[in-house]
Amino acid sequence: MSIALDQFQPIPSLERSQTHVTGPSMPFIDAHNHLGQFGGDWDQRPAQDLFDHLRAHGCVHYVDLDGGWGEDILDDRLRRYKELEPDSYRVFGGVNWALWADEGNAFPEKAAARLRAQAARGAEGLKIWKPFGLTVRDQHGALVAVDDERLDPIWATAGELGLPTLVHVADPVAFFLPIDGTNERYEELQAHPDWAFPAPPFPTFTSILEGFSNLVRRHRGTTFIGAHVACYAENLPWVSALLDECPNLLIDFSARIAELGRVPYSAREFLLRHHQRVLFGTDAGPDAAAWALYARFLETRDEYFNYSSEPVPPQGRWMIYGLHLPQDVLEAIYHDNAARLFGLEAAGTDRRHPQTNSNNK
């Protein structure tokens, strides 16, 4: 009998320990998340509902990357959330690349001025979305490299203002490879063909990541956050070397436990080595199930479990393994690194969250 690939949903016969995790075991800061396009329907609900939800699950501070680059969205976020609970929320601004076509050579300085205005209004960071490096073009229609020196005023201004700059360039390596039987994300790309970036017409994955590393090296006075394990979770030695070289770089591992969890030895060594440079974030909205899954990955010894709630793991047909990180590393990743970056108070002496974990063997 033959079946279609999407009907193949094997149930492991393997006997293994499985831990029921209700969430992180201590107060945490979600430093990479959304309340807009990827954040669910929270912007349609009373703002107090959000903060009640965060507190109920141990999230003491929420970083919303959806402030945009104009005034309307940013002002709405600041009014709805920041004014209500300023110690529990912050929002990042952005760059409107579409204006380059009209502003020409003046664009970089004007973008820097707009960033100053965003900061004056209340933005507390800069988010660079993945079109940068893939599709952003200048006034001549030429593709703009990530390390284009014309844009130095933007990065210098972020550094001057003390705005952490979270950068998402590229995407998983498989998105840049041929979509055939050798591509480990074949099913995902079949479902989302617009996520494929073949070269040409797109630049190569390597050139984009080289541009990012050059950017971080050139602007040592600006704090960069490399989203999604610096956009290269498939190559931890490369990320580790860049962290060693550039003390102005932090990373988060949002939306990448699928990659880290399938190399548990390497991932654990990586996080132990760089635990003071890693931020916790899920990129899944304020979702309790996502927080619990990430906590299971970070805290337990569980083996061979699904990194998703879907029957077939959507990012690739593999399972992941828990890292069982020590307490001091968890404290740094869950809370203290982001608290230090954002000037927040350190966590109290009682680190345990009321929703403790329980083992079901």
mmCIF file of C-alpha atoms in Angstrom, residues 61-291:
data_model
loop_
_atom_site.group_PDB
_atom_site.id
_atom_site.type_symbol
_atom_site.label_atom_id
_atom_site.label_comp_id
_atom_site.label_asym_id
_atom_site.label_seq_id
_atom_site.Cartn_x
_atom_site.Cartn_y
_atom_site.Cartn_z
ATOM 1 C CA HIS A 61 7.971 41.873 30.467
ATOM 2 C CA TYR A 62 6.863 41.653 26.841
ATOM 3 C CA VAL A 63 8.778 43.089 23.872
ATOM 4 C CA ASP A 64 6.466 43.942 20.975
ATOM 5 C CA LEU A 65 8.299 44.317 17.653
ATOM 6 C CA ASP A 66 5.260 45.664 15.793
ATOM 7 C CA GLY A 67 5.579 49.407 16.324
ATOM 8 C CA GLY A 68 6.145 49.944 12.621
ATOM 9 C CA TRP A 69 7.713 53.064 11.154
ATOM 10 C CA GLY A 70 4.934 55.635 11.185
ATOM 11 C CA GLU A 71 3.142 57.366 13.992
ATOM 12 C CA ASP A 72 -0.262 55.662 14.032
ATOM 13 C CA ILE A 73 0.711 52.116 15.019
ATOM 14 C CA LEU A 74 3.437 53.205 17.409
ATOM 15 C CA ASP A 75 1.173 55.730 19.124
ATOM 16 C CA ASP A 76 -1.592 53.147 19.420
ATOM 17 C CA ARG A 77 0.746 50.631 21.041
ATOM 18 C CA LEU A 78 2.113 53.231 23.451
ATOM 19 C CA ARG A 79 -1.355 54.423 24.404
ATOM 20 C CA ARG A 80 -2.919 50.977 24.763
ATOM 21 C CA TYR A 81 -0.088 49.135 26.494
ATOM 22 C CA LYS A 82 2.842 51.290 27.566
ATOM 23 C CA GLU A 83 0.737 53.878 29.375
ATOM 24 C CA LEU A 84 -1.184 51.120 31.145
ATOM 25 C CA GLU A 85 1.794 49.108 32.396
ATOM 26 C CA PRO A 86 5.098 50.810 31.519
ATOM 27 C CA ASP A 87 7.179 48.323 33.516
ATOM 28 C CA SER A 88 5.777 45.311 31.655
ATOM 29 C CA TYR A 89 5.913 46.325 28.008
ATOM 30 C CA ARG A 90 8.094 47.949 25.383
ATOM 31 C CA VAL A 91 7.694 48.416 21.641
ATOM 32 C CA PHE A 92 10.225 48.707 18.811
ATOM 33 C CA GLY A 93 10.099 50.992 15.789
ATOM 34 C CA GLY A 94 11.235 50.288 12.246
ATOM 35 C CA VAL A 95 12.443 51.610 8.882
ATOM 36 C CA ASN A 96 10.126 52.306 5.940
ATOM 37 C CA TRP A 97 12.281 51.134 3.042
ATOM 38 C CA ALA A 98 9.609 52.063 0.479
ATOM 39 C CA LEU A 99 10.499 55.745 0.942
ATOM 40 C CA TRP A 100 13.942 55.242 -0.602
ATOM 41 C CA ALA A 101 12.490 55.386 -4.118
ATOM 42 C CA ASP A 102 11.166 58.911 -3.495
ATOM 43 C CA GLU A 103 13.864 60.299 -1.205
ATOM 44 C CA GLY A 104 16.881 59.070 -3.152
ATOM 45 C CA ASN A 105 20.266 59.875 -1.659
ATOM 46 C CA ALA A 106 18.618 61.680 1.241
ATOM 47 C CA PHE A 107 16.900 58.513 2.432
ATOM 48 C CA PRO A 108 19.479 57.250 4.975
ATOM 49 C CA GLU A 109 19.665 60.566 6.850
ATOM 50 C CA LYS A 110 15.894 60.973 6.737
ATOM 51 C CA ALA A 111 15.413 57.421 7.995
ATOM 52 C CA ALA A 112 17.797 58.197 10.867
ATOM 53 C CA ALA A 113 15.799 61.332 11.665
ATOM 54 C CA ARG A 114 12.579 59.325 11.653
ATOM 55 C CA LEU A 115 14.198 56.857 14.058
ATOM 56 C CA ARG A 116 14.995 59.753 16.388
ATOM 57 C CA ALA A 117 11.371 60.816 16.200
ATOM 58 C CA GLN A 118 10.199 57.279 16.985
ATOM 59 C CA ALA A 119 12.467 57.172 20.026
ATOM 60 C CA ALA A 120 11.185 60.563 21.162
ATOM 61 C CA ARG A 121 7.630 59.227 20.945
ATOM 62 C CA GLY A 122 8.493 56.172 23.024
ATOM 63 C CA ALA A 123 9.990 53.454 20.826
ATOM 64 C CA GLU A 124 12.676 51.563 22.767
ATOM 65 C CA GLY A 125 14.330 49.580 20.012
ATOM 66 C CA LEU A 126 14.632 49.119 16.248
ATOM 67 C CA LYS A 127 13.309 46.058 14.404
ATOM 68 C CA ILE A 128 14.666 45.266 10.936
ATOM 69 C CA TRP A 129 12.444 42.844 9.033
ATOM 70 C CA LYS A 130 13.621 40.204 6.575
ATOM 71 C CA PRO A 131 12.916 42.109 3.308
ATOM 72 C CA PHE A 132 16.193 43.860 4.162
ATOM 73 C CA GLY A 133 18.794 41.949 2.167
ATOM 74 C CA LEU A 134 16.186 40.111 0.095
ATOM 75 C CA THR A 135 14.029 42.702 -1.653
ATOM 76 C CA VAL A 136 14.902 46.227 -0.446
ATOM 77 C CA ARG A 137 16.006 48.411 -3.361
ATOM 78 C CA ASP A 138 17.381 51.933 -3.679
ATOM 79 C CA GLN A 139 16.081 54.744 -5.883
ATOM 80 C CA HIS A 140 17.777 53.181 -8.919
ATOM 81 C CA GLY A 141 16.100 49.811 -8.403
ATOM 82 C CA ALA A 142 19.335 48.166 -7.277
ATOM 83 C CA LEU A 143 19.163 45.557 -4.526
ATOM 84 C CA VAL A 144 20.601 46.941 -1.289
ATOM 85 C CA ALA A 145 23.168 44.818 0.539
ATOM 86 C CA VAL A 146 22.834 44.377 4.286
ATOM 87 C CA ASP A 147 26.209 46.056 4.840
ATOM 88 C CA ASP A 148 25.613 48.946 2.417
ATOM 89 C CA GLU A 149 27.631 51.836 3.882
ATOM 90 C CA ARG A 150 25.039 54.385 2.754
ATOM 91 C CA LEU A 151 22.854 53.166 5.616
ATOM 92 C CA ASP A 152 25.443 53.849 8.306
ATOM 93 C CA PRO A 153 23.483 56.871 9.652
ATOM 94 C CA ILE A 154 20.648 54.563 10.706
ATOM 95 C CA TRP A 155 22.846 52.156 12.659
ATOM 96 C CA ALA A 156 24.933 54.954 14.153
ATOM 97 C CA THR A 157 21.782 56.734 15.316
ATOM 98 C CA ALA A 158 20.475 53.560 16.945
ATOM 99 C CA GLY A 159 23.767 53.261 18.805
ATOM 100 C CA GLU A 160 23.747 56.914 19.835
ATOM 101 C CA LEU A 161 20.199 56.597 21.172
ATOM 102 C CA GLY A 162 20.925 53.308 22.913
ATOM 103 C CA LEU A 163 18.267 51.481 20.909
ATOM 104 C CA PRO A 164 18.815 47.715 20.658
ATOM 105 C CA THR A 165 18.575 46.798 16.974
ATOM 106 C CA LEU A 166 16.964 43.429 16.320
ATOM 107 C CA VAL A 167 17.769 42.195 12.829
ATOM 108 C CA HIS A 168 16.059 39.426 10.879
ATOM 109 C CA VAL A 169 17.780 38.818 7.565
ATOM 110 C CA ALA A 170 17.592 35.715 5.408
ATOM 111 C CA ASP A 171 15.591 32.720 6.622
ATOM 112 C CA PRO A 172 16.310 28.988 7.085
ATOM 113 C CA VAL A 173 19.013 27.747 4.747
ATOM 114 C CA ALA A 174 16.606 25.281 3.116
ATOM 115 C CA PHE A 175 14.517 28.197 1.812
ATOM 116 C CA PHE A 176 17.445 29.100 -0.458
ATOM 117 C CA LEU A 177 17.943 25.562 -1.802
ATOM 118 C CA PRO A 178 16.204 23.771 -4.685
ATOM 119 C CA ILE A 179 12.732 22.540 -3.775
ATOM 120 C CA ASP A 180 13.193 18.871 -4.529
ATOM 121 C CA GLY A 181 13.351 15.557 -2.730
ATOM 122 C CA THR A 182 16.567 16.539 -0.947
ATOM 123 C CA ASN A 183 15.129 19.668 0.693
ATOM 124 C CA GLU A 184 14.375 18.928 4.355
ATOM 125 C CA ARG A 185 11.629 21.572 4.365
ATOM 126 C CA TYR A 186 9.972 20.353 1.188
ATOM 127 C CA GLU A 187 6.492 20.107 2.701
ATOM 128 C CA GLU A 188 6.734 23.556 4.291
ATOM 129 C CA LEU A 189 7.817 25.121 0.998
ATOM 130 C CA GLN A 190 5.083 23.315 -0.887
ATOM 131 C CA ALA A 191 2.583 24.872 1.511
ATOM 132 C CA HIS A 192 4.274 28.301 1.335
ATOM 133 C CA PRO A 193 5.983 28.645 -2.056
ATOM 134 C CA ASP A 194 6.508 32.365 -1.468
ATOM 135 C CA TRP A 195 8.968 31.434 1.281
ATOM 136 C CA ALA A 196 11.455 30.109 -1.279
ATOM 137 C CA PHE A 197 14.303 32.459 -2.226
ATOM 138 C CA PRO A 198 16.267 30.895 -5.108
ATOM 139 C CA ALA A 199 19.375 32.652 -6.362
ATOM 140 C CA PRO A 200 18.827 34.237 -8.795
ATOM 141 C CA PRO A 201 16.765 36.385 -8.539
ATOM 142 C CA PHE A 202 17.470 36.592 -4.805
ATOM 143 C CA PRO A 203 20.951 36.952 -3.337
ATOM 144 C CA THR A 204 22.584 33.870 -1.903
ATOM 145 C CA PHE A 205 22.127 32.969 1.730
ATOM 146 C CA THR A 206 25.883 33.223 2.272
ATOM 147 C CA SER A 207 26.092 36.761 0.897
ATOM 148 C CA ILE A 208 23.267 37.934 3.168
ATOM 149 C CA LEU A 209 24.873 36.476 6.292
ATOM 150 C CA GLU A 210 28.272 37.876 5.331
ATOM 151 C CA GLY A 211 26.635 41.271 5.016
ATOM 152 C CA PHE A 212 25.081 40.943 8.463
ATOM 153 C CA SER A 213 28.370 39.991 10.080
ATOM 154 C CA ASN A 214 30.099 42.931 8.367
ATOM 155 C CA LEU A 215 27.383 45.264 9.647
ATOM 156 C CA VAL A 216 27.801 44.120 13.245
ATOM 157 C CA ARG A 217 31.587 44.392 13.023
ATOM 158 C CA ARG A 218 31.490 47.903 11.581
ATOM 159 C CA HIS A 219 29.126 49.378 14.172
ATOM 160 C CA ARG A 220 30.628 48.314 17.478
ATOM 161 C CA GLY A 221 28.792 51.134 19.278
ATOM 162 C CA THR A 222 25.398 49.702 18.363
ATOM 163 C CA THR A 223 23.879 46.741 20.170
ATOM 164 C CA PHE A 224 22.535 44.244 17.636
ATOM 165 C CA ILE A 225 20.266 41.313 18.383
ATOM 166 C CA GLY A 226 20.597 38.570 15.795
ATOM 167 C CA ALA A 227 17.066 37.202 15.577
ATOM 168 C CA HIS A 228 16.555 33.449 15.235
ATOM 169 C CA VAL A 229 20.103 32.503 16.343
ATOM 170 C CA ALA A 230 21.569 35.249 14.153
ATOM 171 C CA CYS A 231 19.547 33.776 11.265
ATOM 172 C CA TYR A 232 21.885 30.788 11.032
ATOM 173 C CA ALA A 233 20.713 28.221 13.581
ATOM 174 C CA GLU A 234 21.952 25.478 11.263
ATOM 175 C CA ASN A 235 25.566 26.547 11.842
ATOM 176 C CA LEU A 236 26.277 27.095 15.530
ATOM 177 C CA PRO A 237 30.077 27.293 15.067
ATOM 178 C CA TRP A 238 29.563 30.274 12.721
ATOM 179 C CA VAL A 239 27.282 32.026 15.214
ATOM 180 C CA SER A 240 29.618 31.235 18.092
ATOM 181 C CA ALA A 241 32.599 32.738 16.257
ATOM 182 C CA LEU A 242 30.650 35.930 15.502
ATOM 183 C CA LEU A 243 29.609 36.254 19.146
ATOM 184 C CA ASP A 244 33.229 35.814 20.212
ATOM 185 C CA GLU A 245 34.363 38.492 17.764
ATOM 186 C CA CYS A 246 31.597 41.035 18.379
ATOM 187 C CA PRO A 247 30.715 41.895 21.987
ATOM 188 C CA ASN A 248 27.968 44.207 20.658
ATOM 189 C CA LEU A 249 25.979 41.200 19.400
ATOM 190 C CA LEU A 250 23.271 39.306 21.257
ATOM 191 C CA ILE A 251 21.020 36.607 19.830
ATOM 192 C CA ASP A 252 17.608 35.132 20.466
ATOM 193 C CA PHE A 253 16.415 31.660 19.472
ATOM 194 C CA SER A 254 12.798 32.516 18.715
ATOM 195 C CA ALA A 255 11.176 30.139 16.199
ATOM 196 C CA ARG A 256 14.340 28.011 16.128
ATOM 197 C CA ILE A 257 13.993 25.314 18.762
ATOM 198 C CA ALA A 258 13.340 22.933 15.875
ATOM 199 C CA GLU A 259 16.910 23.537 14.713
ATOM 200 C CA LEU A 260 18.580 23.622 18.123
ATOM 201 C CA GLY A 261 16.634 20.697 19.521
ATOM 202 C CA ARG A 262 17.815 18.228 16.898
ATOM 203 C CA VAL A 263 21.478 18.849 17.839
ATOM 204 C CA PRO A 264 21.110 18.769 21.633
ATOM 205 C CA TYR A 265 24.790 18.219 22.436
ATOM 206 C CA SER A 266 25.960 21.102 20.283
ATOM 207 C CA ALA A 267 23.060 23.346 21.301
ATOM 208 C CA ARG A 268 23.673 22.750 24.993
ATOM 209 C CA GLU A 269 27.374 23.483 24.658
ATOM 210 C CA PHE A 270 26.565 26.606 22.654
ATOM 211 C CA LEU A 271 24.116 27.947 25.251
ATOM 212 C CA LEU A 272 26.437 27.105 28.136
ATOM 213 C CA ARG A 273 29.260 28.992 26.435
ATOM 214 C CA HIS A 274 27.219 32.033 25.415
ATOM 215 C CA HIS A 275 24.449 32.060 27.999
ATOM 216 C CA GLN A 276 25.038 35.714 28.902
ATOM 217 C CA ARG A 277 24.441 36.755 25.281
ATOM 218 C CA VAL A 278 21.166 34.912 24.638
ATOM 219 C CA LEU A 279 17.635 36.300 24.982
ATOM 220 C CA PHE A 280 14.467 34.290 25.456
ATOM 221 C CA GLY A 281 11.697 34.832 22.901
ATOM 222 C CA THR A 282 9.180 32.712 21.037
ATOM 223 C CA ASP A 283 7.923 34.771 18.064
ATOM 224 C CA ALA A 284 4.551 33.084 18.631
ATOM 225 C CA GLY A 285 2.481 35.823 20.245
ATOM 226 C CA PRO A 286 1.651 35.682 23.962
ATOM 227 C CA ASP A 287 0.909 31.988 23.672
ATOM 228 C CA ALA A 288 1.020 29.860 26.822
ATOM 229 C CA ALA A 289 1.473 26.633 24.879
ATOM 230 C CA ALA A 290 4.530 28.035 23.105
ATOM 231 C CA TRP A 291 6.069 29.174 26.396
#
